[in-house]
Amino acid sequence: MTEAVVEGLRPLRARRRSLAADADGVVRDVLARGNARANALADGVLADVRELMGTVY
């Protein structure tokens, strides 16, 4: 049973190692894009909230 789990996780562990080795590449790019999308969405929501609260100056 343990061997099956270890074998099943082998590709995931290899992918994690490759991503960790390329810390300044793929992972940072994905995080930066996600951060930009989240900020754009939050800006819109906050603008709506400010307008509904009457705090738009």
Tab-separated table of C-alpha atoms in Angstrom, residues 2-56:
chain	number	residue	atom	x	y	z
A	2	THR	CA	2.732	2.457	0.976
A	3	GLU	CA	4.646	1.684	-2.199
A	4	ALA	CA	1.581	2.455	-4.309
A	5	VAL	CA	1.152	5.820	-2.605
A	6	VAL	CA	4.839	6.665	-3.023
A	7	GLU	CA	4.688	5.713	-6.707
A	8	GLY	CA	1.517	7.723	-7.211
A	9	LEU	CA	3.106	10.802	-5.677
A	10	ARG	CA	6.376	10.480	-7.609
A	11	PRO	CA	5.270	12.669	-10.583
A	12	LEU	CA	3.867	15.308	-8.241
A	13	ARG	CA	7.071	15.427	-6.245
A	14	ALA	CA	9.122	15.738	-9.438
A	15	ARG	CA	6.947	18.624	-10.659
A	16	ARG	CA	7.227	20.363	-7.306
A	17	ARG	CA	11.020	20.021	-7.411
A	18	SER	CA	11.174	21.501	-10.909
A	19	LEU	CA	8.949	24.435	-9.918
A	20	ALA	CA	10.977	25.073	-6.764
A	21	ALA	CA	14.175	25.097	-8.809
A	22	ASP	CA	12.673	27.722	-11.147
A	23	ALA	CA	11.488	30.010	-8.343
A	24	ASP	CA	12.048	33.197	-10.339
A	25	GLY	CA	10.248	31.908	-13.398
A	26	VAL	CA	6.931	30.175	-13.692
A	27	VAL	CA	5.726	30.378	-10.101
A	28	ARG	CA	6.434	34.089	-9.733
A	29	ASP	CA	4.756	34.821	-13.074
A	30	VAL	CA	1.634	32.885	-12.088
A	31	LEU	CA	1.498	34.629	-8.722
A	32	ALA	CA	1.977	38.062	-10.301
A	33	ARG	CA	-0.807	37.470	-12.824
A	34	GLY	CA	-3.152	36.191	-10.115
A	35	ASN	CA	-2.327	39.190	-7.951
A	36	ALA	CA	-3.093	41.581	-10.806
A	37	ARG	CA	-6.444	39.877	-11.496
A	38	ALA	CA	-7.386	39.923	-7.811
A	39	ASN	CA	-6.477	43.612	-7.501
A	40	ALA	CA	-8.546	44.524	-10.567
A	41	LEU	CA	-11.539	42.627	-9.214
A	42	ALA	CA	-11.172	44.131	-5.735
A	43	ASP	CA	-10.869	47.647	-7.162
A	44	GLY	CA	-14.202	47.239	-8.927
A	45	VAL	CA	-15.927	45.825	-5.853
A	46	LEU	CA	-14.546	48.567	-3.610
A	47	ALA	CA	-15.668	51.235	-6.087
A	48	ASP	CA	-19.191	49.790	-5.995
A	49	VAL	CA	-19.176	49.674	-2.188
A	50	ARG	CA	-17.923	53.261	-1.901
A	51	GLU	CA	-20.649	54.434	-4.271
A	52	LEU	CA	-23.365	52.590	-2.328
A	53	MET	CA	-22.065	54.022	0.947
A	54	GLY	CA	-21.930	57.515	-0.521
A	55	THR	CA	-18.221	57.911	0.135
A	56	VAL	CA	-17.193	58.694	-3.440
